[in-house]
């Protein structure tokens, strides 16, 4: 079949542009729930602890689903996996629209185990780009993420306030269905390049099940994979925990009003768009991946010192650019290295494992961040940065990351 053939370069560029559009639409719909779910939870009588349980439940589902989604994409094609993600998103909002009780509200979170549109987009781009150009292409997904955050959170809040929860949910559900239809029409059924004979056999999956825990172990024990994965998890965890607590810190420590606290979040989102969309590609064309990882870890050490000394919102605004820079660079570069470290047939599963870092932080971050803030204050987040990233820097200094470090020509 013609559709099964390897995508040519012209078609690949077109598919990548469509993928960026789909990702922006997907994330806009996804972030609409940030205006809907808190409103609905409050209306149904959930207190702060109950709402925390709801968020943790969703985080655990996403954490469990990341690898399964990646394996599913490797087995059945990324188009099928993305379609499943978009349909699950639509079902999530339809269930939200009829959530008239707390159990139904929790039930509406269950489809979240399959909602992985951003990792799915990373899989398409990984399949259709060369290793040398992959980091730049993956980084541009940050622009889609920023658009989704800004449009989705605003649209969800406005529609819920003016027209009610039902209309907001139906708009988001319709948006997801539109994504599913566009994906079916515009993305090839198979985006992976054809593997060479010896490459296809070396270290490839021996299990046909998408639920195989042994496959996680196999991928993480491939040369260099565990090192890079742990570097990503450890280096971004302190920043992720701080960002989770930012809304509370903004009001309690900085003394800001709720609206102004929202502006700080938007400020971080815009900076992330700039770094991932405009800066990372230029850096990867000039410097090796190991150099960029070391630079990011050094900058995070500096961020840690600044956070220890931070006393007001102006200090925070100065700290945010280097913090977002390092956070974004580590994420993109680590994903790029990981996809080059596994066989082509397993890139989806590897990206699924890597994508589990975000729900991992979302699940455990509130508990860790709340404890640190209550017991030791804001400076504790700076000390956490230093405790993690100073040893990481010396580790990177002594150990060469054993991946191909190709620069864009």
Tab-separated table of C-alpha atoms in Angstrom:
chain	number	residue	atom	x	y	z
A	1	UNK	CA	0.000	0.000	0.000
A	2	UNK	CA	1.230	3.484	-0.837
A	3	UNK	CA	0.287	4.785	2.606
A	4	UNK	CA	2.622	2.268	4.226
A	5	UNK	CA	5.683	3.554	2.409
A	6	UNK	CA	8.217	5.778	4.041
A	7	UNK	CA	7.099	9.407	4.018
A	8	UNK	CA	9.155	11.513	1.587
A	9	UNK	CA	10.772	14.783	2.635
A	10	UNK	CA	8.122	17.096	1.165
A	11	UNK	CA	5.308	15.103	2.754
A	12	UNK	CA	7.243	14.965	6.040
A	13	UNK	CA	7.439	18.770	6.252
A	14	UNK	CA	3.704	19.008	5.596
A	15	UNK	CA	2.881	16.355	8.214
A	16	UNK	CA	5.095	18.113	10.783
A	17	UNK	CA	3.252	21.419	10.219
A	18	UNK	CA	-0.088	19.654	10.617
A	19	UNK	CA	1.249	18.043	13.799
A	20	UNK	CA	2.125	21.461	15.240
A	21	UNK	CA	-1.414	22.689	14.469
A	22	UNK	CA	-2.981	19.585	16.008
A	23	UNK	CA	-0.809	19.947	19.104
A	24	UNK	CA	-1.843	23.584	19.591
A	25	UNK	CA	-5.520	22.599	19.261
A	26	UNK	CA	-5.080	19.585	21.538
A	27	UNK	CA	-3.365	21.571	24.288
A	28	UNK	CA	-5.909	24.391	24.029
A	29	UNK	CA	-8.678	21.852	24.696
A	30	UNK	CA	-6.622	20.161	27.418
A	31	UNK	CA	-5.967	23.406	29.301
A	32	UNK	CA	-9.638	24.386	29.129
A	33	UNK	CA	-10.154	21.941	31.985
A	34	UNK	CA	-8.051	24.178	34.236
A	35	UNK	CA	-10.916	26.663	34.111
A	36	UNK	CA	-13.624	24.002	34.309
A	37	UNK	CA	-12.487	21.389	36.838
A	38	UNK	CA	-11.805	23.752	39.813
A	39	UNK	CA	-15.164	25.486	39.224
A	40	UNK	CA	-16.993	22.146	39.061
A	41	UNK	CA	-15.134	20.726	42.073
A	42	UNK	CA	-16.089	23.752	44.175
A	43	UNK	CA	-19.704	23.557	42.993
A	44	UNK	CA	-19.882	19.884	44.030
A	45	UNK	CA	-18.496	20.664	47.491
A	46	UNK	CA	-14.924	19.372	47.205
A	47	UNK	CA	-12.551	21.065	49.651
A	48	UNK	CA	-8.849	21.722	48.989
A	49	UNK	CA	-7.850	18.240	50.188
A	50	UNK	CA	-10.476	16.550	48.018
A	51	UNK	CA	-9.407	18.598	45.008
A	52	UNK	CA	-5.818	17.533	45.692
A	53	UNK	CA	-6.914	13.893	45.608
A	54	UNK	CA	-8.628	14.540	42.272
A	55	UNK	CA	-5.451	16.054	40.798
A	56	UNK	CA	-3.303	13.240	42.187
A	57	UNK	CA	-5.683	10.635	40.718
A	58	UNK	CA	-5.358	12.248	37.284
A	59	UNK	CA	-1.564	12.458	37.649
A	60	UNK	CA	-1.295	8.753	38.508
A	61	UNK	CA	-3.422	7.821	35.485
A	62	UNK	CA	-1.162	9.877	33.220
A	63	UNK	CA	1.925	8.375	34.831
A	64	UNK	CA	0.672	4.836	34.212
A	65	UNK	CA	-0.520	5.584	30.692
A	66	UNK	CA	2.626	7.194	29.255
A	67	UNK	CA	4.573	4.008	28.524
A	68	UNK	CA	1.433	2.112	27.433
A	69	UNK	CA	0.629	4.890	24.957
A	70	UNK	CA	4.183	4.818	23.581
A	71	UNK	CA	4.126	1.048	23.136
A	72	UNK	CA	0.705	1.299	21.493
A	73	UNK	CA	2.090	3.860	19.020
A	74	UNK	CA	5.051	1.619	18.178
A	75	UNK	CA	2.773	-1.367	17.620
A	76	UNK	CA	-0.179	0.200	15.779
A	77	UNK	CA	1.187	3.479	14.370
A	78	UNK	CA	1.289	7.006	15.720
A	79	UNK	CA	-1.826	8.069	13.804
A	80	UNK	CA	-3.879	5.413	15.584
A	81	UNK	CA	-2.372	6.389	18.940
A	82	UNK	CA	-3.074	10.103	18.413
A	83	UNK	CA	-6.635	9.342	17.344
A	84	UNK	CA	-7.097	7.328	20.547
A	85	UNK	CA	-5.721	10.252	22.574
A	86	UNK	CA	-8.064	12.780	20.939
A	87	UNK	CA	-11.113	10.513	21.337
A	88	UNK	CA	-10.207	9.962	24.991
A	89	UNK	CA	-9.980	13.739	25.442
A	90	UNK	CA	-13.428	14.166	23.919
A	91	UNK	CA	-14.847	11.461	26.206
A	92	UNK	CA	-13.204	13.144	29.208
A	93	UNK	CA	-15.068	16.396	28.559
A	94	UNK	CA	-18.362	14.667	27.767
A	95	UNK	CA	-18.137	12.933	31.148
A	96	UNK	CA	-17.292	16.272	32.758
A	97	UNK	CA	-20.455	17.777	31.256
A	98	UNK	CA	-22.624	15.226	33.122
A	99	UNK	CA	-20.617	15.216	36.368
A	100	UNK	CA	-23.383	15.985	38.872
A	101	UNK	CA	-21.624	14.240	41.765
A	102	UNK	CA	-18.106	13.742	43.101
A	103	UNK	CA	-17.878	10.072	41.959
A	104	UNK	CA	-18.798	11.130	38.412
A	105	UNK	CA	-16.176	13.875	38.576
A	106	UNK	CA	-13.539	11.276	39.456
A	107	UNK	CA	-14.891	9.010	36.703
A	108	UNK	CA	-14.381	11.821	34.171
A	109	UNK	CA	-10.631	11.659	34.920
A	110	UNK	CA	-10.310	7.975	33.910
A	111	UNK	CA	-9.909	8.606	30.123
A	112	UNK	CA	-6.811	10.628	31.097
A	113	UNK	CA	-4.825	7.391	31.017
A	114	UNK	CA	-4.993	7.612	27.189
A	115	UNK	CA	-4.651	11.409	26.772
A	116	UNK	CA	-1.075	11.900	25.557
A	117	UNK	CA	-1.326	14.273	22.617
A	118	UNK	CA	2.002	16.036	23.254
A	119	UNK	CA	4.060	12.799	23.508
A	120	UNK	CA	2.193	11.594	20.394
A	121	UNK	CA	3.283	14.725	18.521
A	122	UNK	CA	6.853	14.142	19.710
A	123	UNK	CA	6.655	10.630	18.253
A	124	UNK	CA	5.547	11.920	14.834
A	125	UNK	CA	8.338	14.506	14.763
A	126	UNK	CA	10.926	11.970	15.950
A	127	UNK	CA	9.926	9.596	13.143
A	128	UNK	CA	10.027	12.289	10.441
A	129	UNK	CA	13.220	14.197	11.326
A	130	UNK	CA	16.898	13.339	11.182
A	131	UNK	CA	18.766	13.143	14.521
A	132	UNK	CA	20.655	16.346	13.690
A	133	UNK	CA	17.467	18.401	13.236
A	134	UNK	CA	15.296	16.651	15.812
A	135	UNK	CA	16.015	18.862	18.839
A	136	UNK	CA	15.006	22.012	16.930
A	137	UNK	CA	11.791	20.379	15.694
A	138	UNK	CA	10.923	19.034	19.161
A	139	UNK	CA	11.680	22.404	20.705
A	140	UNK	CA	9.122	24.136	18.498
A	141	UNK	CA	6.424	22.118	20.243
A	142	UNK	CA	7.052	24.563	23.098
A	143	UNK	CA	5.340	27.231	20.992
A	144	UNK	CA	2.287	24.972	20.726
A	145	UNK	CA	2.400	24.392	24.464
A	146	UNK	CA	2.466	28.121	25.178
A	147	UNK	CA	-0.441	28.764	22.810
A	148	UNK	CA	-2.409	25.988	24.499
A	149	UNK	CA	-1.750	27.363	27.987
A	150	UNK	CA	-2.737	30.924	27.081
A	151	UNK	CA	-5.782	30.161	24.911
A	152	UNK	CA	-7.037	27.105	26.775
A	153	UNK	CA	-6.981	28.456	30.316
A	154	UNK	CA	-8.546	31.759	29.201
A	155	UNK	CA	-11.187	30.140	26.983
A	156	UNK	CA	-12.172	27.621	29.632
A	157	UNK	CA	-12.604	30.313	32.263
A	158	UNK	CA	-14.552	32.683	29.999
A	159	UNK	CA	-16.932	30.041	28.606
A	160	UNK	CA	-17.584	28.536	32.041
A	161	UNK	CA	-18.318	31.933	33.586
A	162	UNK	CA	-20.583	33.212	30.790
A	163	UNK	CA	-22.308	30.061	29.502
A	164	UNK	CA	-21.786	27.386	32.136
A	165	UNK	CA	-19.821	24.156	32.426
A	166	UNK	CA	-21.846	22.303	29.788
A	167	UNK	CA	-21.019	24.645	26.894
A	168	UNK	CA	-17.327	24.716	27.836
A	169	UNK	CA	-17.178	20.916	27.882
A	170	UNK	CA	-19.011	20.613	24.548
A	171	UNK	CA	-16.635	23.112	22.889
A	172	UNK	CA	-13.581	21.214	24.162
A	173	UNK	CA	-15.090	17.850	23.161
A	174	UNK	CA	-15.804	19.188	19.672
A	175	UNK	CA	-12.240	20.487	19.437
A	176	UNK	CA	-10.868	17.049	20.270
A	177	UNK	CA	-13.143	15.402	17.688
A	178	UNK	CA	-11.873	17.890	15.082
A	179	UNK	CA	-8.291	16.902	16.014
A	180	UNK	CA	-9.155	13.213	15.588
A	181	UNK	CA	-10.660	13.846	12.139
A	182	UNK	CA	-7.693	15.976	10.985
A	183	UNK	CA	-5.257	13.366	12.274
A	184	UNK	CA	-6.996	10.574	10.367
A	185	UNK	CA	-7.004	12.632	7.170
A	186	UNK	CA	-3.543	14.228	7.296
A	187	UNK	CA	-1.176	11.909	9.192
A	188	UNK	CA	0.089	8.731	7.464
A	189	UNK	CA	-0.829	5.443	9.110
A	190	UNK	CA	2.895	4.676	9.524
A	191	UNK	CA	5.434	7.465	10.077
A	192	UNK	CA	8.442	5.384	11.110
A	193	UNK	CA	11.292	5.083	8.590
A	194	UNK	CA	12.093	1.632	7.299
A	195	UNK	CA	14.784	0.046	9.442
A	196	UNK	CA	17.841	-1.623	8.014
A	197	UNK	CA	17.991	-5.352	8.585
A	198	UNK	CA	20.722	-5.463	11.239
A	199	UNK	CA	19.400	-2.326	12.931
A	200	UNK	CA	15.898	-3.727	13.098
A	201	UNK	CA	17.067	-6.846	14.909
A	202	UNK	CA	19.479	-5.267	17.361
A	203	UNK	CA	17.915	-4.716	20.774
A	204	UNK	CA	14.348	-4.576	19.475
A	205	UNK	CA	11.271	-5.596	21.436
A	206	UNK	CA	10.741	-9.280	22.101
A	207	UNK	CA	7.191	-8.786	23.453
A	208	UNK	CA	4.020	-7.996	21.523
A	209	UNK	CA	2.138	-6.750	24.590
A	210	UNK	CA	1.713	-3.007	25.149
A	211	UNK	CA	1.563	-3.654	28.915
A	212	UNK	CA	4.924	-5.408	29.245
A	213	UNK	CA	6.879	-4.146	32.260
A	214	UNK	CA	9.904	-6.047	30.971
A	215	UNK	CA	10.009	-3.686	27.988
A	216	UNK	CA	10.483	-0.712	30.321
A	217	UNK	CA	13.420	-2.498	31.952
A	218	UNK	CA	14.867	-3.459	28.563
A	219	UNK	CA	14.775	0.107	27.249
A	220	UNK	CA	16.158	1.660	30.429
A	221	UNK	CA	19.074	-0.806	30.465
A	222	UNK	CA	20.202	0.030	26.922
A	223	UNK	CA	23.611	1.808	26.929
A	224	UNK	CA	23.367	5.349	28.273
A	225	UNK	CA	19.565	5.456	28.535
A	226	UNK	CA	19.238	5.226	32.323
A	227	UNK	CA	21.908	7.908	32.803
A	228	UNK	CA	20.151	10.431	30.578
A	229	UNK	CA	16.697	9.597	31.956
A	230	UNK	CA	17.841	10.115	35.553
A	231	UNK	CA	19.604	13.352	34.595
A	232	UNK	CA	16.307	14.606	33.168
A	233	UNK	CA	14.244	13.515	36.182
A	234	UNK	CA	16.645	14.865	38.811
A	235	UNK	CA	17.522	18.162	37.123
A	236	UNK	CA	13.924	19.232	36.388
A	237	UNK	CA	12.336	17.942	39.621
A	238	UNK	CA	13.308	20.907	41.876
A	239	UNK	CA	12.076	23.447	39.291
A	240	UNK	CA	8.903	21.440	38.684
A	241	UNK	CA	8.122	21.292	42.409
A	242	UNK	CA	8.664	25.048	42.757
A	243	UNK	CA	6.409	25.839	39.774
A	244	UNK	CA	3.652	23.661	41.245
A	245	UNK	CA	3.825	25.726	44.448
A	246	UNK	CA	4.133	29.057	42.612
A	247	UNK	CA	0.452	30.027	42.863
A	248	UNK	CA	0.581	29.634	46.659
A	249	UNK	CA	3.980	31.330	46.976
A	250	UNK	CA	2.805	34.243	44.804
A	251	UNK	CA	-0.100	35.012	47.120
A	252	UNK	CA	1.386	34.008	50.468
A	253	UNK	CA	5.071	35.030	50.128
A	254	UNK	CA	5.016	37.743	47.443
A	255	UNK	CA	1.670	39.152	48.610
A	256	UNK	CA	0.141	39.270	45.124
A	257	UNK	CA	-3.533	39.170	44.234
A	258	UNK	CA	-4.911	36.153	42.391
A	259	UNK	CA	-4.959	37.948	39.006
A	260	UNK	CA	-1.351	39.077	39.389
A	261	UNK	CA	-0.316	35.540	40.358
A	262	UNK	CA	-1.813	34.424	37.045
A	263	UNK	CA	0.349	36.983	35.237
A	264	UNK	CA	3.462	35.331	36.708
A	265	UNK	CA	2.383	31.989	35.276
A	266	UNK	CA	1.799	33.602	31.867
A	267	UNK	CA	5.246	35.237	32.072
A	268	UNK	CA	6.835	31.806	32.566
A	269	UNK	CA	4.779	30.341	29.710
A	270	UNK	CA	5.798	33.064	27.251
A	271	UNK	CA	9.476	32.638	28.145
A	272	UNK	CA	9.162	28.892	27.572
A	273	UNK	CA	7.690	29.557	24.124
A	274	UNK	CA	10.632	31.804	23.232
A	275	UNK	CA	13.287	29.396	24.528
A	276	UNK	CA	11.882	26.240	22.924
A	277	UNK	CA	10.655	27.833	19.734
A	278	UNK	CA	13.489	30.230	18.903
A	279	UNK	CA	16.608	29.508	20.964
A	280	UNK	CA	17.083	25.748	21.327
A	281	UNK	CA	17.376	25.116	17.582
A	282	UNK	CA	20.167	27.673	17.258
A	283	UNK	CA	22.038	26.246	20.238
A	284	UNK	CA	21.880	22.670	18.956
A	285	UNK	CA	23.335	23.788	15.623
A	286	UNK	CA	26.449	25.105	17.388
A	287	UNK	CA	27.023	23.004	20.502
A	288	UNK	CA	26.993	19.326	21.416
A	289	UNK	CA	24.251	17.837	23.544
A	290	UNK	CA	26.622	17.106	26.431
A	291	UNK	CA	27.773	20.744	26.447
A	292	UNK	CA	24.164	21.981	26.554
A	293	UNK	CA	23.276	19.607	29.392
A	294	UNK	CA	26.275	20.813	31.396
A	295	UNK	CA	25.387	24.447	30.690
A	296	UNK	CA	21.814	23.877	31.852
A	297	UNK	CA	22.910	22.208	35.073
A	298	UNK	CA	25.391	25.036	35.804
A	299	UNK	CA	22.648	27.622	35.242
A	300	UNK	CA	20.305	25.679	37.550
A	301	UNK	CA	22.990	25.834	40.261
A	302	UNK	CA	23.030	29.608	39.834
A	303	UNK	CA	19.231	29.642	39.970
A	304	UNK	CA	19.424	27.716	43.242
A	305	UNK	CA	21.711	30.340	44.815
A	306	UNK	CA	19.405	33.128	43.602
A	307	UNK	CA	16.319	31.374	45.019
A	308	UNK	CA	17.987	31.097	48.420
A	309	UNK	CA	18.478	34.892	48.392
A	310	UNK	CA	15.061	35.727	46.817
A	311	UNK	CA	12.849	38.018	48.939
A	312	UNK	CA	10.371	39.670	46.535
A	313	UNK	CA	8.582	39.320	43.212
A	314	UNK	CA	11.151	41.417	41.342
A	315	UNK	CA	13.859	38.922	42.299
A	316	UNK	CA	11.640	36.138	40.997
A	317	UNK	CA	11.114	37.901	37.659
A	318	UNK	CA	14.903	38.106	37.262
A	319	UNK	CA	15.340	34.426	38.164
A	320	UNK	CA	12.651	33.091	35.809
A	321	UNK	CA	14.494	33.486	32.429
A	322	UNK	CA	17.538	31.329	33.352
A	323	UNK	CA	15.291	28.879	35.211
A	324	UNK	CA	12.959	28.405	32.238
A	325	UNK	CA	15.940	28.248	29.859
A	326	UNK	CA	17.563	25.375	31.743
A	327	UNK	CA	14.274	23.576	32.408
A	328	UNK	CA	13.396	23.665	28.697
A	329	UNK	CA	16.851	22.789	27.362
A	330	UNK	CA	17.235	19.756	29.632
A	331	UNK	CA	13.805	18.455	28.613
A	332	UNK	CA	14.328	18.809	24.857
A	333	UNK	CA	17.960	17.660	24.758
A	334	UNK	CA	17.308	14.646	26.989
A	335	UNK	CA	14.367	13.556	24.807
A	336	UNK	CA	16.521	13.976	21.708
A	337	UNK	CA	19.330	11.842	23.135
A	338	UNK	CA	16.917	9.171	24.355
A	339	UNK	CA	15.268	8.768	20.942
A	340	UNK	CA	18.706	8.263	19.353
A	341	UNK	CA	19.650	5.677	21.992
A	342	UNK	CA	16.938	3.135	21.171
A	343	UNK	CA	15.987	1.276	17.973
A	344	UNK	CA	13.601	3.089	15.616
A	345	UNK	CA	10.887	0.572	16.507
A	346	UNK	CA	11.004	1.659	20.178
A	347	UNK	CA	11.134	5.469	19.972
A	348	UNK	CA	7.449	5.739	20.899
A	349	UNK	CA	7.863	3.665	24.040
A	350	UNK	CA	10.981	5.646	24.998
A	351	UNK	CA	9.167	8.971	24.582
A	352	UNK	CA	6.293	7.554	26.614
A	353	UNK	CA	8.677	6.730	29.456
A	354	UNK	CA	10.306	10.164	29.193
A	355	UNK	CA	6.908	11.891	29.172
A	356	UNK	CA	6.116	10.243	32.529
A	357	UNK	CA	8.409	12.800	34.216
A	358	UNK	CA	5.715	15.512	34.078
A	359	UNK	CA	2.911	13.461	35.704
A	360	UNK	CA	5.489	12.135	38.184
A	361	UNK	CA	6.209	15.706	39.312
A	362	UNK	CA	2.501	16.568	39.209
A	363	UNK	CA	1.717	13.563	41.425
A	364	UNK	CA	4.397	13.920	44.097
A	365	UNK	CA	5.322	17.588	43.694
A	366	UNK	CA	2.482	19.072	45.789
A	367	UNK	CA	3.361	16.853	48.767
A	368	UNK	CA	7.115	17.548	48.560
A	369	UNK	CA	6.639	21.253	47.802
A	370	UNK	CA	4.046	21.749	50.546
A	371	UNK	CA	6.294	20.114	53.130
A	372	UNK	CA	9.350	22.173	52.123
A	373	UNK	CA	7.424	25.457	52.082
A	374	UNK	CA	5.701	24.901	55.427
A	375	UNK	CA	8.788	23.639	57.234
A	376	UNK	CA	11.638	25.659	55.712
A	377	UNK	CA	10.218	28.502	53.617
A	378	UNK	CA	10.888	29.589	50.015
A	379	UNK	CA	14.676	29.343	50.373
A	380	UNK	CA	14.345	25.555	50.705
A	381	UNK	CA	13.569	25.318	46.969
A	382	UNK	CA	16.917	26.966	46.236
A	383	UNK	CA	18.762	24.562	48.536
A	384	UNK	CA	16.982	21.666	46.798
A	385	UNK	CA	18.242	22.972	43.423
A	386	UNK	CA	21.789	23.051	44.745
A	387	UNK	CA	21.610	19.639	46.447
A	388	UNK	CA	20.499	18.038	43.180
A	389	UNK	CA	22.351	19.955	40.469
A	390	UNK	CA	25.818	20.429	42.032
A	391	UNK	CA	26.402	16.633	42.180
A	392	UNK	CA	24.871	16.324	38.678
A	393	UNK	CA	27.374	18.834	37.311
A	394	UNK	CA	30.354	16.886	38.659
A	395	UNK	CA	28.815	13.661	37.342
A	396	UNK	CA	28.482	15.145	33.841
A	397	UNK	CA	32.003	16.522	34.092
A	398	UNK	CA	33.430	13.047	34.665
A	399	UNK	CA	31.111	10.956	32.482
A	400	UNK	CA	30.668	11.406	28.744
A	401	UNK	CA	27.117	10.844	27.530
A	402	UNK	CA	27.583	7.965	25.053
A	403	UNK	CA	25.189	9.202	22.388
A	404	UNK	CA	25.668	10.562	18.909
A	405	UNK	CA	26.186	14.284	19.215
A	406	UNK	CA	25.330	15.454	15.765
A	407	UNK	CA	25.119	19.149	14.978
A	408	UNK	CA	22.879	20.617	12.351
A	409	UNK	CA	24.768	21.441	9.226
